[in-house]
PDB file of C-alpha atoms in Angstrom:
ATOM      1  CA  GLU A   1      96.868-152.988  30.016  1.00  0.00           C
ATOM      2  CA  PRO A   2      95.384-154.877  32.970  1.00  0.00           C
ATOM      3  CA  GLU A   3      93.080-157.724  32.066  1.00  0.00           C
ATOM      4  CA  VAL A   4      90.978-160.444  33.639  1.00  0.00           C
ATOM      5  CA  THR A   5      92.574-163.849  33.239  1.00  0.00           C
ATOM      6  CA  GLN A   6      90.662-167.127  33.233  1.00  0.00           C
ATOM      7  CA  THR A   7      91.955-170.675  33.382  1.00  0.00           C
ATOM      8  CA  PRO A   8      91.596-173.171  31.895  1.00  0.00           C
ATOM      9  CA  SER A   9      90.426-171.979  28.500  1.00  0.00           C
ATOM     10  CA  HIS A  10      88.670-175.293  27.927  1.00  0.00           C
ATOM     11  CA  GLN A  11      87.573-177.938  30.432  1.00  0.00           C
ATOM     12  CA  VAL A  12      86.003-181.267  29.591  1.00  0.00           C
ATOM     13  CA  THR A  13      84.474-183.177  32.480  1.00  0.00           C
ATOM     14  CA  GLN A  14      82.254-186.160  33.053  1.00  0.00           C
ATOM     15  CA  MET A  15      78.743-185.662  34.336  1.00  0.00           C
ATOM     16  CA  GLY A  16      78.669-185.726  38.121  1.00  0.00           C
ATOM     17  CA  GLN A  17      82.249-184.559  38.508  1.00  0.00           C
ATOM     18  CA  GLU A  18      83.317-181.387  40.289  1.00  0.00           C
ATOM     19  CA  VAL A  19      84.960-178.568  38.368  1.00  0.00           C
ATOM     20  CA  ILE A  20      86.664-175.396  39.506  1.00  0.00           C
ATOM     21  CA  LEU A  21      86.941-172.492  37.138  1.00  0.00           C
ATOM     22  CA  ARG A  22      89.593-169.955  38.017  1.00  0.00           C
ATOM     23  CA  CYS A  23      89.809-166.234  37.478  1.00  0.00           C
ATOM     24  CA  VAL A  24      92.318-163.543  38.324  1.00  0.00           C
ATOM     25  CA  PRO A  25      90.470-160.215  38.345  1.00  0.00           C
ATOM     26  CA  ILE A  26      92.116-156.866  37.714  1.00  0.00           C
ATOM     27  CA  SER A  27      94.136-156.102  40.822  1.00  0.00           C
ATOM     28  CA  ASN A  28      92.453-152.933  42.136  1.00  0.00           C
ATOM     29  CA  HIS A  29      88.919-154.091  41.371  1.00  0.00           C
ATOM     30  CA  LEU A  30      86.510-154.769  44.215  1.00  0.00           C
ATOM     31  CA  TYR A  31      83.469-156.244  42.487  1.00  0.00           C
ATOM     32  CA  PHE A  32      83.471-159.649  40.821  1.00  0.00           C
ATOM     33  CA  TYR A  33      80.995-161.517  38.680  1.00  0.00           C
ATOM     34  CA  TRP A  34      80.376-164.799  36.933  1.00  0.00           C
ATOM     35  CA  TYR A  35      78.258-164.994  33.804  1.00  0.00           C
ATOM     36  CA  ARG A  36      77.721-167.798  31.346  1.00  0.00           C
ATOM     37  CA  GLN A  37      76.799-168.020  27.701  1.00  0.00           C
ATOM     38  CA  ILE A  38      75.355-171.060  25.989  1.00  0.00           C
ATOM     39  CA  LEU A  39      76.132-171.578  22.307  1.00  0.00           C
ATOM     40  CA  GLY A  40      77.160-167.960  21.796  1.00  0.00           C
ATOM     41  CA  GLN A  41      73.729-166.707  22.647  1.00  0.00           C
ATOM     42  CA  LYS A  42      72.333-164.898  25.663  1.00  0.00           C
ATOM     43  CA  VAL A  43      74.666-163.826  28.466  1.00  0.00           C
ATOM     44  CA  GLU A  44      73.240-165.183  31.736  1.00  0.00           C
ATOM     45  CA  PHE A  45      74.036-163.778  35.170  1.00  0.00           C
ATOM     46  CA  LEU A  46      75.194-166.249  37.792  1.00  0.00           C
ATOM     47  CA  VAL A  47      76.556-164.332  40.765  1.00  0.00           C
ATOM     48  CA  SER A  48      78.075-161.067  41.950  1.00  0.00           C
ATOM     49  CA  PHE A  49      80.567-160.815  44.798  1.00  0.00           C
ATOM     50  CA  TYR A  50      81.826-157.956  46.932  1.00  0.00           C
ATOM     51  CA  ASN A  51      83.693-157.720  50.225  1.00  0.00           C
ATOM     52  CA  ASN A  52      83.970-161.501  50.464  1.00  0.00           C
ATOM     53  CA  GLU A  53      80.246-161.973  50.217  1.00  0.00           C
ATOM     54  CA  ILE A  54      77.757-162.807  47.514  1.00  0.00           C
ATOM     55  CA  SER A  55      75.865-159.638  46.600  1.00  0.00           C
ATOM     56  CA  GLU A  56      73.320-161.312  44.399  1.00  0.00           C
ATOM     57  CA  LYS A  57      72.815-164.670  42.736  1.00  0.00           C
ATOM     58  CA  SER A  58      70.491-165.932  40.064  1.00  0.00           C
ATOM     59  CA  GLU A  59      68.164-168.917  40.033  1.00  0.00           C
ATOM     60  CA  ILE A  60      70.820-170.781  38.040  1.00  0.00           C
ATOM     61  CA  PHE A  61      73.236-170.435  40.966  1.00  0.00           C
ATOM     62  CA  ASP A  62      71.787-173.239  43.080  1.00  0.00           C
ATOM     63  CA  ASP A  63      73.411-175.349  45.802  1.00  0.00           C
ATOM     64  CA  GLN A  64      75.668-176.998  43.243  1.00  0.00           C
ATOM     65  CA  PHE A  65      77.471-173.705  42.644  1.00  0.00           C
ATOM     66  CA  SER A  66      79.798-171.829  44.949  1.00  0.00           C
ATOM     67  CA  VAL A  67      82.292-168.991  44.670  1.00  0.00           C
ATOM     68  CA  GLU A  68      85.374-168.209  46.649  1.00  0.00           C
ATOM     69  CA  ARG A  69      88.142-165.668  46.818  1.00  0.00           C
ATOM     70  CA  PRO A  70      90.722-167.892  48.477  1.00  0.00           C
ATOM     71  CA  ASP A  71      93.810-165.718  48.514  1.00  0.00           C
ATOM     72  CA  GLY A  72      93.014-162.111  47.668  1.00  0.00           C
ATOM     73  CA  SER A  73      93.827-162.458  43.992  1.00  0.00           C
ATOM     74  CA  ASN A  74      91.958-165.470  42.643  1.00  0.00           C
ATOM     75  CA  PHE A  75      88.202-165.745  42.264  1.00  0.00           C
ATOM     76  CA  THR A  76      86.865-169.234  41.676  1.00  0.00           C
ATOM     77  CA  LEU A  77      83.590-170.793  40.599  1.00  0.00           C
ATOM     78  CA  LYS A  78      82.969-174.365  41.705  1.00  0.00           C
ATOM     79  CA  ILE A  79      80.328-176.666  40.330  1.00  0.00           C
ATOM     80  CA  ARG A  80      80.037-179.654  42.662  1.00  0.00           C
ATOM     81  CA  SER A  81      78.266-182.177  40.476  1.00  0.00           C
ATOM     82  CA  THR A  82      78.143-181.151  36.853  1.00  0.00           C
ATOM     83  CA  LYS A  83      75.160-181.768  34.625  1.00  0.00           C
ATOM     84  CA  LEU A  84      75.004-181.865  30.838  1.00  0.00           C
ATOM     85  CA  GLU A  85      73.139-178.550  30.864  1.00  0.00           C
ATOM     86  CA  ASP A  86      76.057-176.873  32.632  1.00  0.00           C
ATOM     87  CA  SER A  87      77.948-176.989  29.342  1.00  0.00           C
ATOM     88  CA  ALA A  88      78.564-173.347  28.440  1.00  0.00           C
ATOM     89  CA  MET A  89      81.146-170.625  28.168  1.00  0.00           C
ATOM     90  CA  TYR A  90      81.755-169.192  31.628  1.00  0.00           C
ATOM     91  CA  PHE A  91      82.937-165.609  31.916  1.00  0.00           C
ATOM     92  CA  CYS A  92      84.476-163.937  34.913  1.00  0.00           C
ATOM     93  CA  ALA A  93      84.369-160.151  35.170  1.00  0.00           C
ATOM     94  CA  SER A  94      85.526-157.485  37.577  1.00  0.00           C
ATOM     95  CA  SER A  95      84.859-153.808  38.120  1.00  0.00           C
ATOM     96  CA  GLU A  96      86.352-151.075  40.223  1.00  0.00           C
ATOM     97  CA  GLY A  97      82.960-149.669  41.131  1.00  0.00           C
ATOM     98  CA  PHE A  98      79.552-149.475  39.554  1.00  0.00           C
ATOM     99  CA  ALA A  99      80.695-148.532  36.062  1.00  0.00           C
ATOM    100  CA  GLU A 100      81.948-150.878  33.377  1.00  0.00           C
ATOM    101  CA  ALA A 101      83.167-154.374  34.086  1.00  0.00           C
ATOM    102  CA  PHE A 102      85.987-156.071  32.252  1.00  0.00           C
ATOM    103  CA  PHE A 103      85.509-159.626  31.137  1.00  0.00           C
ATOM    104  CA  GLY A 104      87.933-162.475  30.784  1.00  0.00           C
ATOM    105  CA  GLN A 105      88.244-164.591  27.657  1.00  0.00           C
ATOM    106  CA  GLY A 106      86.124-167.312  29.181  1.00  0.00           C
ATOM    107  CA  THR A 107      86.342-170.991  30.054  1.00  0.00           C
ATOM    108  CA  ARG A 108      84.514-173.327  27.747  1.00  0.00           C
ATOM    109  CA  LEU A 109      83.042-176.088  29.920  1.00  0.00           C
ATOM    110  CA  THR A 110      81.953-179.253  28.200  1.00  0.00           C
ATOM    111  CA  VAL A 111      80.140-181.868  30.288  1.00  0.00           C
ATOM    112  CA  VAL A 112      79.994-185.326  28.709  1.00  0.00           C
TER     113      VAL A 112
ATOM    114  CA  ALA B   1      61.475-155.840  36.656  1.00  0.00           C
ATOM    115  CA  GLN B   2      64.700-154.904  34.961  1.00  0.00           C
ATOM    116  CA  SER B   3      65.221-155.833  31.340  1.00  0.00           C
ATOM    117  CA  VAL B   4      67.095-154.958  28.182  1.00  0.00           C
ATOM    118  CA  ALA B   5      65.651-155.447  24.714  1.00  0.00           C
ATOM    119  CA  GLN B   6      67.584-155.659  21.488  1.00  0.00           C
ATOM    120  CA  PRO B   7      64.800-156.011  18.954  1.00  0.00           C
ATOM    121  CA  GLU B   8      66.986-157.067  16.022  1.00  0.00           C
ATOM    122  CA  ASP B   9      68.736-160.436  16.066  1.00  0.00           C
ATOM    123  CA  GLN B  10      70.776-159.340  13.080  1.00  0.00           C
ATOM    124  CA  VAL B  11      71.670-156.099  11.326  1.00  0.00           C
ATOM    125  CA  ASN B  12      73.122-156.082   7.827  1.00  0.00           C
ATOM    126  CA  VAL B  13      74.900-153.031   6.472  1.00  0.00           C
ATOM    127  CA  ALA B  14      77.254-152.285   3.606  1.00  0.00           C
ATOM    128  CA  GLU B  15      80.773-151.125   4.353  1.00  0.00           C
ATOM    129  CA  GLY B  16      80.947-147.344   4.442  1.00  0.00           C
ATOM    130  CA  ASN B  17      77.287-146.925   5.358  1.00  0.00           C
ATOM    131  CA  PRO B  18      76.115-145.759   8.776  1.00  0.00           C
ATOM    132  CA  LEU B  19      74.988-148.410  11.223  1.00  0.00           C
ATOM    133  CA  THR B  20      72.563-148.440  14.132  1.00  0.00           C
ATOM    134  CA  VAL B  21      72.060-151.229  16.652  1.00  0.00           C
ATOM    135  CA  LYS B  22      68.997-150.673  18.794  1.00  0.00           C
ATOM    136  CA  CYS B  23      68.600-151.080  22.545  1.00  0.00           C
ATOM    137  CA  THR B  24      65.815-150.229  24.955  1.00  0.00           C
ATOM    138  CA  TYR B  25      65.806-150.837  28.683  1.00  0.00           C
ATOM    139  CA  SER B  26      63.558-150.978  31.716  1.00  0.00           C
ATOM    140  CA  VAL B  27      64.845-150.241  35.223  1.00  0.00           C
ATOM    141  CA  SER B  28      63.423-149.052  38.517  1.00  0.00           C
ATOM    142  CA  GLY B  29      66.079-146.441  39.285  1.00  0.00           C
ATOM    143  CA  ASN B  30      68.659-144.479  37.351  1.00  0.00           C
ATOM    144  CA  PRO B  31      70.349-146.551  34.659  1.00  0.00           C
ATOM    145  CA  TYR B  32      73.997-146.982  33.916  1.00  0.00           C
ATOM    146  CA  LEU B  33      74.165-148.123  30.266  1.00  0.00           C
ATOM    147  CA  PHE B  34      76.857-150.020  28.392  1.00  0.00           C
ATOM    148  CA  TRP B  35      77.680-151.564  25.050  1.00  0.00           C
ATOM    149  CA  TYR B  36      79.922-154.587  24.675  1.00  0.00           C
ATOM    150  CA  VAL B  37      81.193-156.342  21.555  1.00  0.00           C
ATOM    151  CA  GLN B  38      82.013-160.023  21.229  1.00  0.00           C
ATOM    152  CA  TYR B  39      84.112-161.508  18.457  1.00  0.00           C
ATOM    153  CA  PRO B  40      83.891-165.281  17.805  1.00  0.00           C
ATOM    154  CA  ASN B  41      85.238-167.402  20.658  1.00  0.00           C
ATOM    155  CA  ARG B  42      86.253-164.321  22.614  1.00  0.00           C
ATOM    156  CA  GLY B  43      85.120-162.525  25.743  1.00  0.00           C
ATOM    157  CA  LEU B  44      82.975-159.419  25.982  1.00  0.00           C
ATOM    158  CA  GLN B  45      84.889-156.273  25.174  1.00  0.00           C
ATOM    159  CA  PHE B  46      83.743-152.940  26.608  1.00  0.00           C
ATOM    160  CA  LEU B  47      82.879-150.316  23.972  1.00  0.00           C
ATOM    161  CA  LEU B  48      81.274-147.390  25.741  1.00  0.00           C
ATOM    162  CA  LYS B  49      79.077-146.290  28.631  1.00  0.00           C
ATOM    163  CA  TYR B  50      76.580-143.706  29.748  1.00  0.00           C
ATOM    164  CA  ILE B  51      76.591-142.813  33.423  1.00  0.00           C
ATOM    165  CA  THR B  52      75.629-139.158  33.506  1.00  0.00           C
ATOM    166  CA  GLY B  53      76.167-135.950  31.563  1.00  0.00           C
ATOM    167  CA  ASP B  54      76.026-135.524  27.808  1.00  0.00           C
ATOM    168  CA  ASN B  55      73.484-137.836  26.216  1.00  0.00           C
ATOM    169  CA  LEU B  56      75.806-138.598  23.304  1.00  0.00           C
ATOM    170  CA  VAL B  57      78.745-140.703  24.377  1.00  0.00           C
ATOM    171  CA  LYS B  58      81.702-141.751  22.266  1.00  0.00           C
ATOM    172  CA  GLY B  59      83.639-144.949  22.654  1.00  0.00           C
ATOM    173  CA  SER B  60      86.176-147.223  21.063  1.00  0.00           C
ATOM    174  CA  TYR B  61      86.624-147.798  17.314  1.00  0.00           C
ATOM    175  CA  GLY B  62      84.499-144.798  16.304  1.00  0.00           C
ATOM    176  CA  PHE B  63      81.312-146.034  17.957  1.00  0.00           C
ATOM    177  CA  GLU B  64      78.916-143.729  19.740  1.00  0.00           C
ATOM    178  CA  ALA B  65      75.583-144.089  21.497  1.00  0.00           C
ATOM    179  CA  GLU B  66      72.789-141.751  22.427  1.00  0.00           C
ATOM    180  CA  PHE B  67      70.939-141.959  25.725  1.00  0.00           C
ATOM    181  CA  ASN B  68      67.279-141.050  25.370  1.00  0.00           C
ATOM    182  CA  LYS B  69      65.561-140.996  28.739  1.00  0.00           C
ATOM    183  CA  SER B  70      62.036-140.424  27.450  1.00  0.00           C
ATOM    184  CA  GLN B  71      62.281-143.361  25.045  1.00  0.00           C
ATOM    185  CA  THR B  72      64.398-145.432  27.460  1.00  0.00           C
ATOM    186  CA  SER B  73      66.768-146.161  24.619  1.00  0.00           C
ATOM    187  CA  PHE B  74      70.502-146.349  24.138  1.00  0.00           C
ATOM    188  CA  HIS B  75      71.142-147.068  20.448  1.00  0.00           C
ATOM    189  CA  LEU B  76      74.652-147.788  19.222  1.00  0.00           C
ATOM    190  CA  LYS B  77      75.780-145.939  16.111  1.00  0.00           C
ATOM    191  CA  LYS B  78      78.721-145.552  13.795  1.00  0.00           C
ATOM    192  CA  PRO B  79      78.861-143.129  10.861  1.00  0.00           C
ATOM    193  CA  SER B  80      80.781-145.455   8.531  1.00  0.00           C
ATOM    194  CA  ALA B  81      80.840-149.216   9.055  1.00  0.00           C
ATOM    195  CA  LEU B  82      83.883-151.401   8.490  1.00  0.00           C
ATOM    196  CA  VAL B  83      83.931-155.096   7.614  1.00  0.00           C
ATOM    197  CA  SER B  84      85.946-155.596  10.804  1.00  0.00           C
ATOM    198  CA  ASP B  85      82.976-154.291  12.841  1.00  0.00           C
ATOM    199  CA  SER B  86      81.173-157.553  12.109  1.00  0.00           C
ATOM    200  CA  ALA B  87      80.568-159.131  15.512  1.00  0.00           C
ATOM    201  CA  LEU B  88      77.944-159.739  18.193  1.00  0.00           C
ATOM    202  CA  TYR B  89      76.909-156.627  20.126  1.00  0.00           C
ATOM    203  CA  PHE B  90      75.380-156.617  23.576  1.00  0.00           C
ATOM    204  CA  CYS B  91      73.617-153.784  25.342  1.00  0.00           C
ATOM    205  CA  ALA B  92      73.708-153.899  29.150  1.00  0.00           C
ATOM    206  CA  VAL B  93      72.303-151.890  32.044  1.00  0.00           C
ATOM    207  CA  ARG B  94      72.994-151.551  35.753  1.00  0.00           C
ATOM    208  CA  ASP B  95      70.100-150.369  37.889  1.00  0.00           C
ATOM    209  CA  GLU B  96      70.468-147.952  40.779  1.00  0.00           C
ATOM    210  CA  GLY B  97      67.250-149.431  42.109  1.00  0.00           C
ATOM    211  CA  ASN B  98      68.988-152.797  42.418  1.00  0.00           C
ATOM    212  CA  ASN B  99      72.105-151.357  44.067  1.00  0.00           C
ATOM    213  CA  PHE B 100      73.953-151.823  40.803  1.00  0.00           C
ATOM    214  CA  ASN B 101      74.549-155.438  41.812  1.00  0.00           C
ATOM    215  CA  LYS B 102      74.748-156.827  38.327  1.00  0.00           C
ATOM    216  CA  PHE B 103      74.569-156.174  34.609  1.00  0.00           C
ATOM    217  CA  TYR B 104      71.383-157.025  32.789  1.00  0.00           C
ATOM    218  CA  PHE B 105      72.247-157.988  29.208  1.00  0.00           C
ATOM    219  CA  GLY B 106      70.187-157.875  26.084  1.00  0.00           C
ATOM    220  CA  SER B 107      69.969-160.917  23.851  1.00  0.00           C
ATOM    221  CA  GLY B 108      72.602-159.591  21.462  1.00  0.00           C
ATOM    222  CA  THR B 109      72.547-158.331  17.879  1.00  0.00           C
ATOM    223  CA  LYS B 110      74.740-159.833  15.206  1.00  0.00           C
ATOM    224  CA  LEU B 111      76.164-157.114  12.989  1.00  0.00           C
ATOM    225  CA  ASN B 112      77.144-158.139   9.476  1.00  0.00           C
ATOM    226  CA  VAL B 113      79.079-155.588   7.462  1.00  0.00           C
ATOM    227  CA  LYS B 114      79.456-156.563   3.822  1.00  0.00           C
ATOM    228  CA  PRO B 115      82.197-155.261   1.549  1.00  0.00           C
TER     229      PRO B 115
END
């Protein structure tokens, strides 16, 4: 069964460093998303992406964040200068259309 | 503004008893409604959806949900709970009025099924 794959599963980084979180969406999906979850609580929207453009982004997704689909299969989230409050579980998701999205297993980002 | 409310942080039920996890929503257009389940240290797993048609939808693992347009609700139900159903459940909505750009998630309900 096709699935969304995220790497790494866990990333520890020093405050101020850049991190890139990687995702391989399901191959025939056209819509991509990043969400994050802090301490297993609320699922927060970061950004949605379609046709090589950001469709919508949240207030969390400031100038320190960027997304890219570099090669037609990967979908990356970059945080340029990490802060302590960026520590969270980051989930990538993809959908074929406007119905359900499928989520990856997440990358746990720890900023120290 | 769009929102999803899950009024119960936690639901406790005995194994074999029916369970209900509540969800209400607010959108500007037609809603597409979803339930996801999350086990510890795992991603969100799709359970079921309502897009159109029959108000009662059935999904994975014996779960079902009923769309009620007048009450703007989409409660998750199961006739007989299992201990293995214990997990965190999220209700989500996509809004036609927002071009379906994203999922709005509720705050989650922890389901505890006791043997």
